[in-house]
mmCIF file of C-alpha atoms in Angstrom:
data_model
loop_
_atom_site.group_PDB
_atom_site.id
_atom_site.type_symbol
_atom_site.label_atom_id
_atom_site.label_comp_id
_atom_site.label_asym_id
_atom_site.label_seq_id
_atom_site.Cartn_x
_atom_site.Cartn_y
_atom_site.Cartn_z
ATOM 1 C CA UNK F 1 -9.065 16.591 -33.249
ATOM 2 C CA UNK F 2 -5.397 15.821 -32.434
ATOM 3 C CA UNK F 3 -4.217 12.225 -32.412
ATOM 4 C CA UNK F 4 -4.390 10.926 -28.846
ATOM 5 C CA UNK F 5 -3.397 7.310 -29.403
ATOM 6 C CA UNK F 6 -0.910 6.184 -26.769
ATOM 7 C CA UNK F 7 1.158 3.015 -26.459
ATOM 8 C CA UNK F 8 1.812 2.128 -22.813
ATOM 9 C CA UNK F 9 4.715 -0.335 -22.433
ATOM 10 C CA UNK F 10 4.808 -2.047 -19.050
ATOM 11 C CA UNK F 11 6.279 -5.446 -18.189
ATOM 12 C CA UNK F 12 4.150 -5.683 -15.043
ATOM 13 C CA UNK F 13 0.424 -5.621 -15.789
ATOM 14 C CA UNK F 14 -2.669 -7.649 -14.757
ATOM 15 C CA UNK F 15 -3.451 -10.428 -14.325
ATOM 16 C CA UNK F 16 -0.244 -10.050 -12.306
ATOM 17 C CA UNK F 17 -1.259 -8.868 -8.867
ATOM 18 C CA UNK F 18 0.236 -6.899 -5.959
ATOM 19 C CA UNK F 19 1.182 -3.243 -5.829
ATOM 20 C CA UNK F 20 3.648 -3.178 -8.714
ATOM 21 C CA UNK F 21 0.930 -3.310 -11.381
ATOM 22 C CA UNK F 22 -1.306 -0.585 -9.979
ATOM 23 C CA UNK F 23 0.335 2.381 -11.658
ATOM 24 C CA UNK F 24 0.262 0.989 -15.198
ATOM 25 C CA UNK F 25 -3.271 -0.292 -14.656
ATOM 26 C CA UNK F 26 -4.353 3.147 -13.463
ATOM 27 C CA UNK F 27 -2.915 4.807 -16.579
ATOM 28 C CA UNK F 28 -4.715 2.316 -18.797
ATOM 29 C CA UNK F 29 -8.043 2.770 -16.993
ATOM 30 C CA UNK F 30 -8.123 6.522 -16.479
ATOM 31 C CA UNK F 31 -6.259 8.151 -19.378
ATOM 32 C CA UNK F 32 -9.286 7.464 -21.645
ATOM 33 C CA UNK F 33 -11.321 9.777 -19.378
ATOM 34 C CA UNK F 34 -9.103 12.573 -20.710
ATOM 35 C CA UNK F 35 -9.641 11.620 -24.335
ATOM 36 C CA UNK F 36 -6.678 9.258 -24.802
ATOM 37 C CA UNK F 37 -6.909 5.940 -26.624
ATOM 38 C CA UNK F 38 -4.474 3.636 -24.795
ATOM 39 C CA UNK F 39 -2.989 0.357 -25.996
ATOM 40 C CA UNK F 40 -0.941 -1.670 -23.506
ATOM 41 C CA UNK F 41 2.068 -3.755 -24.482
ATOM 42 C CA UNK F 42 3.067 -6.270 -21.827
ATOM 43 C CA UNK F 43 4.484 -9.756 -21.323
ATOM 44 C CA UNK F 44 2.637 -13.074 -21.429
ATOM 45 C CA UNK F 45 2.219 -15.200 -18.303
ATOM 46 C CA UNK F 46 5.307 -15.497 -16.119
ATOM 47 C CA UNK F 47 6.208 -17.097 -12.816
ATOM 48 C CA UNK F 48 5.041 -14.489 -10.329
ATOM 49 C CA UNK F 49 4.106 -14.447 -6.626
ATOM 50 C CA UNK F 50 0.424 -13.522 -7.048
ATOM 51 C CA UNK F 51 -2.071 -13.441 -9.903
ATOM 52 C CA UNK F 52 -5.257 -11.380 -9.559
ATOM 53 C CA UNK F 53 -7.603 -11.927 -12.492
ATOM 54 C CA UNK F 54 -10.224 -9.651 -10.951
ATOM 55 C CA UNK F 55 -8.047 -6.701 -12.015
ATOM 56 C CA UNK F 56 -8.975 -7.457 -15.620
ATOM 57 C CA UNK F 57 -12.692 -7.006 -14.951
ATOM 58 C CA UNK F 58 -14.157 -4.242 -17.086
ATOM 59 C CA UNK F 59 -11.000 -3.774 -19.157
ATOM 60 C CA UNK F 60 -11.060 -3.774 -22.961
ATOM 61 C CA UNK F 61 -8.692 -6.686 -23.422
ATOM 62 C CA UNK F 62 -8.598 -6.124 -27.175
ATOM 63 C CA UNK F 63 -6.304 -3.202 -26.339
ATOM 64 C CA UNK F 64 -3.868 -5.378 -24.365
ATOM 65 C CA UNK F 65 -1.068 -6.853 -26.488
ATOM 66 C CA UNK F 66 1.015 -9.605 -24.878
ATOM 67 C CA UNK F 67 4.297 -10.952 -26.203
ATOM 68 C CA UNK F 68 6.689 -13.724 -25.374
ATOM 69 C CA UNK F 69 10.010 -13.189 -23.627
ATOM 70 C CA UNK F 70 13.314 -14.896 -22.947
ATOM 71 C CA UNK F 71 13.666 -13.596 -19.404
ATOM 72 C CA UNK F 72 13.925 -16.195 -16.684
ATOM 73 C CA UNK F 73 10.446 -15.645 -15.224
ATOM 74 C CA UNK F 74 8.869 -16.375 -18.610
ATOM 75 C CA UNK F 75 11.157 -19.343 -19.288
ATOM 76 C CA UNK F 76 10.335 -20.874 -15.896
ATOM 77 C CA UNK F 77 6.637 -20.509 -16.676
ATOM 78 C CA UNK F 78 7.066 -22.282 -20.016
ATOM 79 C CA UNK F 79 8.966 -25.046 -18.223
ATOM 80 C CA UNK F 80 6.068 -25.504 -15.820
ATOM 81 C CA UNK F 81 8.014 -24.293 -12.792
ATOM 82 C CA UNK F 82 5.670 -22.651 -10.297
ATOM 83 C CA UNK F 83 8.113 -21.799 -7.515
ATOM 84 C CA UNK F 84 7.976 -18.035 -7.663
ATOM 85 C CA UNK F 85 10.528 -17.694 -4.878
ATOM 86 C CA UNK F 86 13.082 -19.668 -6.898
ATOM 87 C CA UNK F 87 12.384 -17.626 -10.013
ATOM 88 C CA UNK F 88 12.642 -14.366 -8.108
ATOM 89 C CA UNK F 89 15.942 -15.307 -6.511
ATOM 90 C CA UNK F 90 17.379 -16.467 -9.837
ATOM 91 C CA UNK F 91 16.240 -13.289 -11.561
ATOM 92 C CA UNK F 92 17.661 -11.127 -8.800
ATOM 93 C CA UNK F 93 20.983 -12.914 -9.016
ATOM 94 C CA UNK F 94 21.125 -12.614 -12.788
ATOM 95 C CA UNK F 95 20.444 -8.897 -12.888
ATOM 96 C CA UNK F 96 22.998 -8.415 -10.127
ATOM 97 C CA UNK F 97 25.864 -10.340 -11.667
ATOM 98 C CA UNK F 98 25.224 -10.951 -15.355
ATOM 99 C CA UNK F 99 22.322 -9.197 -17.001
ATOM 100 C CA UNK F 100 22.044 -5.553 -16.231
ATOM 101 C CA UNK F 101 20.337 -3.207 -15.926
ATOM 102 C CA UNK F 102 18.098 -6.224 -15.166
ATOM 103 C CA UNK F 103 17.189 -9.696 -16.385
ATOM 104 C CA UNK F 104 13.892 -8.466 -17.858
ATOM 105 C CA UNK F 105 15.789 -6.880 -20.750
ATOM 106 C CA UNK F 106 15.331 -10.208 -22.554
ATOM 107 C CA UNK F 107 11.711 -9.173 -23.028
ATOM 108 C CA UNK F 108 12.865 -6.127 -24.997
ATOM 109 C CA UNK F 109 13.503 -7.956 -28.288
ATOM 110 C CA UNK F 110 9.915 -9.219 -28.335
ATOM 111 C CA UNK F 111 8.424 -5.969 -27.058
ATOM 112 C CA UNK F 112 10.356 -3.787 -29.488
ATOM 113 C CA UNK F 113 9.228 -5.831 -32.485
ATOM 114 C CA UNK F 114 5.591 -5.629 -31.350
ATOM 115 C CA UNK F 115 5.903 -1.912 -30.546
ATOM 116 C CA UNK F 116 7.159 -1.107 -34.045
ATOM 117 C CA UNK F 117 4.214 -2.940 -35.565
ATOM 118 C CA UNK F 118 1.709 -1.198 -33.284
ATOM 119 C CA UNK F 119 3.202 2.236 -33.979
ATOM 120 C CA UNK F 120 2.710 1.786 -37.716
ATOM 121 C CA UNK F 121 -0.647 -0.031 -37.709
ATOM 122 C CA UNK F 122 -2.325 2.050 -34.996
ATOM 123 C CA UNK F 123 -0.897 5.484 -35.862
ATOM 124 C CA UNK F 124 0.419 5.949 -32.317
ATOM 125 C CA UNK F 125 1.150 9.554 -31.284
ATOM 126 C CA UNK F 126 3.074 8.907 -28.067
ATOM 127 C CA UNK F 127 4.763 6.132 -26.101
ATOM 128 C CA UNK F 128 4.847 5.729 -22.316
ATOM 129 C CA UNK F 129 7.382 3.335 -20.819
ATOM 130 C CA UNK F 130 6.885 2.295 -17.201
ATOM 131 C CA UNK F 131 9.502 1.050 -14.762
ATOM 132 C CA UNK F 132 10.543 -1.040 -12.900
ATOM 133 C CA UNK F 133 12.123 -2.862 -14.610
ATOM 134 C CA UNK F 134 14.353 -0.015 -15.804
ATOM 135 C CA UNK F 135 15.251 -1.942 -18.950
ATOM 136 C CA UNK F 136 11.766 -1.123 -20.286
ATOM 137 C CA UNK F 137 12.951 2.450 -20.830
ATOM 138 C CA UNK F 138 15.501 1.097 -23.310
ATOM 139 C CA UNK F 139 12.510 0.249 -25.527
ATOM 140 C CA UNK F 140 11.354 3.849 -25.345
ATOM 141 C CA UNK F 141 14.873 5.064 -26.099
ATOM 142 C CA UNK F 142 15.060 2.844 -29.202
ATOM 143 C CA UNK F 143 11.636 3.974 -30.461
ATOM 144 C CA UNK F 144 12.536 7.602 -29.897
ATOM 145 C CA UNK F 145 15.727 7.259 -31.920
ATOM 146 C CA UNK F 146 14.106 5.412 -34.820
ATOM 147 C CA UNK F 147 10.746 7.204 -35.107
ATOM 148 C CA UNK F 148 11.308 10.449 -33.164
ATOM 149 C CA UNK F 149 7.993 9.758 -31.469
ATOM 150 C CA UNK F 150 6.888 11.590 -28.328
ATOM 151 C CA UNK F 151 8.175 9.541 -25.392
ATOM 152 C CA UNK F 152 7.208 9.744 -21.715
ATOM 153 C CA UNK F 153 9.349 7.786 -19.224
ATOM 154 C CA UNK F 154 7.429 6.942 -16.070
ATOM 155 C CA UNK F 155 9.356 6.004 -12.904
ATOM 156 C CA UNK F 156 7.548 4.181 -10.100
ATOM 157 C CA UNK F 157 10.889 3.899 -8.280
ATOM 158 C CA UNK F 158 14.247 5.578 -8.722
ATOM 159 C CA UNK F 159 15.581 2.380 -10.323
ATOM 160 C CA UNK F 160 14.375 -0.719 -8.526
ATOM 161 C CA UNK F 161 13.134 -0.326 -4.963
ATOM 162 C CA UNK F 162 16.621 0.972 -4.286
ATOM 163 C CA UNK F 163 18.852 3.449 -6.050
ATOM 164 C CA UNK F 164 21.444 2.617 -8.699
ATOM 165 C CA UNK F 165 24.210 2.903 -6.113
ATOM 166 C CA UNK F 166 22.639 0.166 -3.992
ATOM 167 C CA UNK F 167 21.456 -2.110 -6.803
ATOM 168 C CA UNK F 168 24.737 -3.419 -8.220
ATOM 169 C CA UNK F 169 27.899 -4.922 -6.710
ATOM 170 C CA UNK F 170 30.473 -3.418 -9.115
ATOM 171 C CA UNK F 171 31.407 0.061 -10.272
ATOM 172 C CA UNK F 172 31.173 -1.076 -13.916
ATOM 173 C CA UNK F 173 27.503 -1.941 -13.468
ATOM 174 C CA UNK F 174 26.771 1.250 -11.561
ATOM 175 C CA UNK F 175 28.440 3.340 -14.265
ATOM 176 C CA UNK F 176 26.505 1.502 -16.986
ATOM 177 C CA UNK F 177 23.152 2.052 -15.236
ATOM 178 C CA UNK F 178 23.977 5.689 -14.516
ATOM 179 C CA UNK F 179 24.724 6.155 -18.206
ATOM 180 C CA UNK F 180 21.340 4.688 -19.142
ATOM 181 C CA UNK F 181 19.569 6.983 -16.691
ATOM 182 C CA UNK F 182 21.351 9.986 -18.187
ATOM 183 C CA UNK F 183 20.302 8.953 -21.709
ATOM 184 C CA UNK F 184 16.699 8.670 -20.521
ATOM 185 C CA UNK F 185 16.910 12.037 -18.793
ATOM 186 C CA UNK F 186 18.199 13.720 -21.939
ATOM 187 C CA UNK F 187 16.156 11.887 -24.584
ATOM 188 C CA UNK F 188 12.664 11.533 -23.087
ATOM 189 C CA UNK F 189 10.227 14.292 -24.011
ATOM 190 C CA UNK F 190 8.794 14.088 -20.516
ATOM 191 C CA UNK F 191 9.710 12.256 -17.323
ATOM 192 C CA UNK F 192 7.048 11.428 -14.744
ATOM 193 C CA UNK F 193 7.792 10.172 -11.248
ATOM 194 C CA UNK F 194 5.675 9.018 -8.337
ATOM 195 C CA UNK F 195 7.749 10.714 -5.598
ATOM 196 C CA UNK F 196 9.320 14.148 -5.356
ATOM 197 C CA UNK F 197 12.638 12.646 -4.287
ATOM 198 C CA UNK F 198 12.743 10.403 -7.374
ATOM 199 C CA UNK F 199 12.244 13.459 -9.548
ATOM 200 C CA UNK F 200 14.959 15.313 -7.662
ATOM 201 C CA UNK F 201 17.451 12.465 -8.126
ATOM 202 C CA UNK F 202 16.732 12.223 -11.842
ATOM 203 C CA UNK F 203 17.041 15.969 -12.192
ATOM 204 C CA UNK F 204 13.813 16.762 -14.039
ATOM 205 C CA UNK F 205 10.240 15.640 -14.450
ATOM 206 C CA UNK F 206 6.694 15.970 -13.186
ATOM 207 C CA UNK F 207 5.184 14.253 -10.155
ATOM 208 C CA UNK F 208 2.020 12.189 -10.587
ATOM 209 C CA UNK F 209 1.409 10.244 -7.422
ATOM 210 C CA UNK F 210 -0.449 6.973 -7.234
ATOM 211 C CA UNK F 211 -3.980 7.151 -5.878
ATOM 212 C CA UNK F 212 -6.882 5.275 -4.393
ATOM 213 C CA UNK F 213 -9.763 4.100 -6.530
ATOM 214 C CA UNK F 214 -13.008 5.695 -5.430
ATOM 215 C CA UNK F 215 -14.978 2.459 -5.696
ATOM 216 C CA UNK F 216 -12.693 0.946 -3.047
ATOM 217 C CA UNK F 217 -13.769 3.543 -0.479
ATOM 218 C CA UNK F 218 -17.060 1.729 0.091
ATOM 219 C CA UNK F 219 -15.138 -1.369 1.172
ATOM 220 C CA UNK F 220 -14.096 0.420 4.358
ATOM 221 C CA UNK F 221 -17.638 0.123 5.727
ATOM 222 C CA UNK F 222 -17.694 -1.901 8.957
ATOM 223 C CA UNK F 223 -19.768 -5.046 8.654
ATOM 224 C CA UNK F 224 -19.948 -5.741 12.380
ATOM 225 C CA UNK F 225 -19.054 -4.097 15.646
ATOM 226 C CA UNK F 226 -15.380 -4.166 16.521
ATOM 227 C CA UNK F 227 -14.416 -5.420 19.991
ATOM 228 C CA UNK F 228 -14.393 -2.480 22.372
ATOM 229 C CA UNK F 229 -11.780 -3.959 24.684
ATOM 230 C CA UNK F 230 -9.143 -4.287 21.966
ATOM 231 C CA UNK F 231 -7.159 -1.982 19.727
ATOM 232 C CA UNK F 232 -6.798 -3.491 16.252
ATOM 233 C CA UNK F 233 -3.929 -2.214 14.090
ATOM 234 C CA UNK F 234 -4.173 -2.934 10.368
ATOM 235 C CA UNK F 235 -1.250 -3.378 7.963
ATOM 236 C CA UNK F 236 -2.007 -3.384 4.232
ATOM 237 C CA UNK F 237 0.501 -4.587 1.660
ATOM 238 C CA UNK F 238 3.794 -6.432 1.407
ATOM 239 C CA UNK F 239 6.021 -6.873 4.446
ATOM 240 C CA UNK F 240 9.747 -7.294 3.839
ATOM 241 C CA UNK F 241 13.034 -5.531 4.492
ATOM 242 C CA UNK F 242 12.081 -2.732 2.105
ATOM 243 C CA UNK F 243 8.647 -2.318 3.700
ATOM 244 C CA UNK F 244 9.460 -3.135 7.312
ATOM 245 C CA UNK F 245 7.105 -3.730 10.184
ATOM 246 C CA UNK F 246 9.792 -3.780 12.876
ATOM 247 C CA UNK F 247 9.138 -0.199 14.090
ATOM 248 C CA UNK F 248 5.543 -1.193 14.853
ATOM 249 C CA UNK F 249 6.595 -4.401 16.584
ATOM 250 C CA UNK F 250 9.207 -2.532 18.591
ATOM 251 C CA UNK F 251 6.689 0.125 19.615
ATOM 252 C CA UNK F 252 4.075 -2.387 20.734
ATOM 253 C CA UNK F 253 6.693 -4.398 22.596
ATOM 254 C CA UNK F 254 7.776 -1.193 24.319
ATOM 255 C CA UNK F 255 4.150 -0.381 25.162
ATOM 256 C CA UNK F 256 3.395 -3.825 26.587
ATOM 257 C CA UNK F 257 6.556 -3.727 28.663
ATOM 258 C CA UNK F 258 5.405 -0.399 30.114
ATOM 259 C CA UNK F 259 1.783 -1.516 30.550
ATOM 260 C CA UNK F 260 1.591 -5.356 30.767
ATOM 261 C CA UNK F 261 -2.192 -5.258 31.096
ATOM 262 C CA UNK F 262 -2.348 -4.329 27.396
ATOM 263 C CA UNK F 263 -0.755 -7.596 26.257
ATOM 264 C CA UNK F 264 -4.095 -9.165 25.315
ATOM 265 C CA UNK F 265 -5.707 -5.928 24.183
ATOM 266 C CA UNK F 266 -3.610 -5.174 21.109
ATOM 267 C CA UNK F 267 -3.985 -7.059 17.839
ATOM 268 C CA UNK F 268 -2.140 -6.591 14.526
ATOM 269 C CA UNK F 269 -4.004 -7.681 11.392
ATOM 270 C CA UNK F 270 -1.993 -7.936 8.174
ATOM 271 C CA UNK F 271 -3.311 -8.439 4.641
ATOM 272 C CA UNK F 272 -0.714 -8.950 1.921
ATOM 273 C CA UNK F 273 2.340 -10.973 1.084
ATOM 274 C CA UNK F 274 5.186 -11.330 3.549
ATOM 275 C CA UNK F 275 8.801 -12.386 3.559
ATOM 276 C CA UNK F 276 8.183 -15.220 6.010
ATOM 277 C CA UNK F 277 11.801 -15.545 7.080
ATOM 278 C CA UNK F 278 11.981 -11.825 7.851
ATOM 279 C CA UNK F 279 8.611 -11.882 9.617
ATOM 280 C CA UNK F 280 9.367 -14.995 11.693
ATOM 281 C CA UNK F 281 12.583 -13.473 12.996
ATOM 282 C CA UNK F 282 10.732 -10.371 14.112
ATOM 283 C CA UNK F 283 7.917 -12.297 15.772
ATOM 284 C CA UNK F 284 10.512 -14.268 17.735
ATOM 285 C CA UNK F 285 12.512 -11.150 18.536
ATOM 286 C CA UNK F 286 9.456 -9.308 19.803
ATOM 287 C CA UNK F 287 7.186 -11.980 21.378
ATOM 288 C CA UNK F 288 4.000 -10.920 19.626
ATOM 289 C CA UNK F 289 2.972 -14.190 17.981
ATOM 290 C CA UNK F 290 -0.357 -14.176 19.810
ATOM 291 C CA UNK F 291 -0.949 -10.576 18.786
ATOM 292 C CA UNK F 292 -0.307 -10.957 15.043
ATOM 293 C CA UNK F 293 -2.647 -12.346 12.386
ATOM 294 C CA UNK F 294 -1.799 -12.484 8.674
ATOM 295 C CA UNK F 295 -4.485 -13.191 6.073
ATOM 296 C CA UNK F 296 -2.077 -13.387 3.138
ATOM 297 C CA UNK F 297 -2.611 -11.734 -0.226
ATOM 298 C CA UNK F 298 -6.140 -10.763 -1.279
ATOM 299 C CA UNK F 299 -7.462 -8.587 -4.109
ATOM 300 C CA UNK F 300 -7.781 -4.970 -2.997
ATOM 301 C CA UNK F 301 -11.568 -4.922 -2.270
ATOM 302 C CA UNK F 302 -11.348 -8.018 -0.074
ATOM 303 C CA UNK F 303 -8.168 -6.747 1.576
ATOM 304 C CA UNK F 304 -9.887 -3.526 2.566
ATOM 305 C CA UNK F 305 -12.917 -5.405 3.869
ATOM 306 C CA UNK F 306 -10.660 -7.538 6.058
ATOM 307 C CA UNK F 307 -9.160 -4.382 7.550
ATOM 308 C CA UNK F 308 -12.423 -2.472 7.917
ATOM 309 C CA UNK F 309 -12.683 -3.316 11.634
ATOM 310 C CA UNK F 310 -9.253 -1.902 12.434
ATOM 311 C CA UNK F 311 -8.954 1.131 14.689
ATOM 312 C CA UNK F 312 -5.576 2.242 13.323
ATOM 313 C CA UNK F 313 -3.658 1.694 10.083
ATOM 314 C CA UNK F 314 0.124 1.350 9.876
ATOM 315 C CA UNK F 315 2.205 2.329 6.845
ATOM 316 C CA UNK F 316 5.691 0.898 6.490
ATOM 317 C CA UNK F 317 6.442 2.519 3.124
ATOM 318 C CA UNK F 318 4.943 5.016 0.708
ATOM 319 C CA UNK F 319 3.187 3.044 -2.015
ATOM 320 C CA UNK F 320 -0.337 2.922 -3.378
ATOM 321 C CA UNK F 321 -1.513 1.575 -0.023
ATOM 322 C CA UNK F 322 -1.132 5.012 1.573
ATOM 323 C CA UNK F 323 -4.014 6.376 -0.497
ATOM 324 C CA UNK F 324 -6.301 3.468 0.358
ATOM 325 C CA UNK F 325 -5.453 4.051 4.016
ATOM 326 C CA UNK F 326 -6.171 7.777 3.793
ATOM 327 C CA UNK F 327 -9.619 7.049 2.351
ATOM 328 C CA UNK F 328 -10.491 4.856 5.339
ATOM 329 C CA UNK F 329 -11.130 7.789 7.648
ATOM 330 C CA UNK F 330 -9.108 5.982 10.303
ATOM 331 C CA UNK F 331 -6.020 7.246 12.140
ATOM 332 C CA UNK F 332 -2.856 6.467 10.163
ATOM 333 C CA UNK F 333 0.691 6.109 11.435
ATOM 334 C CA UNK F 334 3.786 5.605 9.345
ATOM 335 C CA UNK F 335 7.405 4.711 9.950
ATOM 336 C CA UNK F 336 10.381 5.848 7.902
ATOM 337 C CA UNK F 337 12.849 3.101 7.031
ATOM 338 C CA UNK F 338 16.051 3.461 9.054
ATOM 339 C CA UNK F 339 18.218 2.253 6.163
ATOM 340 C CA UNK F 340 20.226 5.248 4.942
ATOM 341 C CA UNK F 341 19.619 4.460 1.282
ATOM 342 C CA UNK F 342 15.856 4.190 1.720
ATOM 343 C CA UNK F 343 14.774 6.629 4.408
ATOM 344 C CA UNK F 344 14.967 9.704 2.187
ATOM 345 C CA UNK F 345 13.451 8.105 -0.918
ATOM 346 C CA UNK F 346 9.807 8.774 -0.187
ATOM 347 C CA UNK F 347 9.527 9.892 3.446
ATOM 348 C CA UNK F 348 8.890 13.568 2.642
ATOM 349 C CA UNK F 349 5.872 12.738 0.505
ATOM 350 C CA UNK F 350 4.438 10.259 3.014
ATOM 351 C CA UNK F 351 4.867 12.705 5.896
ATOM 352 C CA UNK F 352 3.141 15.483 3.956
ATOM 353 C CA UNK F 353 0.196 13.312 2.936
ATOM 354 C CA UNK F 354 -0.427 11.884 6.402
ATOM 355 C CA UNK F 355 -0.064 15.329 7.941
ATOM 356 C CA UNK F 356 -2.387 17.068 5.494
ATOM 357 C CA UNK F 357 -5.049 14.449 4.847
ATOM 358 C CA UNK F 358 -5.230 12.118 7.817
ATOM 359 C CA UNK F 359 -5.473 12.048 11.565
ATOM 360 C CA UNK F 360 -2.103 10.519 12.210
ATOM 361 C CA UNK F 361 1.636 10.875 12.347
ATOM 362 C CA UNK F 362 4.803 9.599 10.671
ATOM 363 C CA UNK F 363 7.666 8.573 12.949
ATOM 364 C CA UNK F 364 11.349 8.783 12.134
ATOM 365 C CA UNK F 365 13.935 6.077 12.990
ATOM 366 C CA UNK F 366 14.387 5.503 16.746
ATOM 367 C CA UNK F 367 11.073 7.178 17.584
ATOM 368 C CA UNK F 368 9.402 3.937 18.690
ATOM 369 C CA UNK F 369 8.710 5.264 22.233
ATOM 370 C CA UNK F 370 6.833 8.204 20.688
ATOM 371 C CA UNK F 371 4.887 5.813 18.463
ATOM 372 C CA UNK F 372 4.033 3.734 21.531
ATOM 373 C CA UNK F 373 2.683 6.819 23.288
ATOM 374 C CA UNK F 374 0.572 7.675 20.268
ATOM 375 C CA UNK F 375 -0.896 4.152 20.152
ATOM 376 C CA UNK F 376 -1.572 4.277 23.901
ATOM 377 C CA UNK F 377 -3.578 7.483 23.483
ATOM 378 C CA UNK F 378 -5.949 5.674 21.119
ATOM 379 C CA UNK F 379 -7.118 3.508 24.007
#
């Protein structure tokens, strides 16, 4: 039998929560069903917005190797600083102006040392590096050069949530990051991406989309009767400038202006983290404070249960949440980001999925009146 031992290197991994860990967690959980023996290499506890220890349930934690790091999120944790917003802003500033491709590269020294030991002791046949952060692929590049081991580079995003061109303020940084991407493209034995447009920008690779976990489908069961005189719109996942909710707000505001009697008959229920400054501005801009309820971050099963009474689900970006929404059996609407650097990144895939697998529609920028008409029809 061929050696199927795999080392998966991912900075973001449970007990860290939110959507960024789902892809690496899925690889760790489901590759063994295809005969692979997977060991995960990740970082120790860091300052992070949300921890979800339930994600570790059922996992063989003896196969999870955690190392220290000198990146700022790890240092803040060791210093006892719990302000994740401060750590995030510091890290963002550092990768923008000083440490590029990103500030997480100060994990690489620790990870590379551990990876070399694991490769020798465990007789590893292949390495998978997962990004973001893109600096993790530098570990794969180093291992490939030293051991000529089979290396798969997995891209959850093109670089960060934005492209290289929009991630750095100077041409020197952009050129440096572009050079790294080219080295990855040439050196990796395989490249895997989550979106078709990410693959197209890299220039090669296979597409393996994220997916919904079948056990979560049962959480969509309604536990009580939904109010018949209201239309409840559910939003699952993070809300910020990269995953905007403004098209929905604008559409509902347009609808209420056209039919004032619907003011008290539309409710938006959100489960997930939110950029509160961004969200507050929108709620004030479109007077929907009485129509919007946010439950904050919850583990996926509880999040789905909270949204099980919704009549309609809204997607503001194409992430793992789209698959959970498709499994709900509910109508799904999506909105493509109107930012020029984001609107083409994943819109084609989201449009195709909603069109082929759900009763719903994806709306392009400036199509809020059409979205309003669609919502009105659901009454």
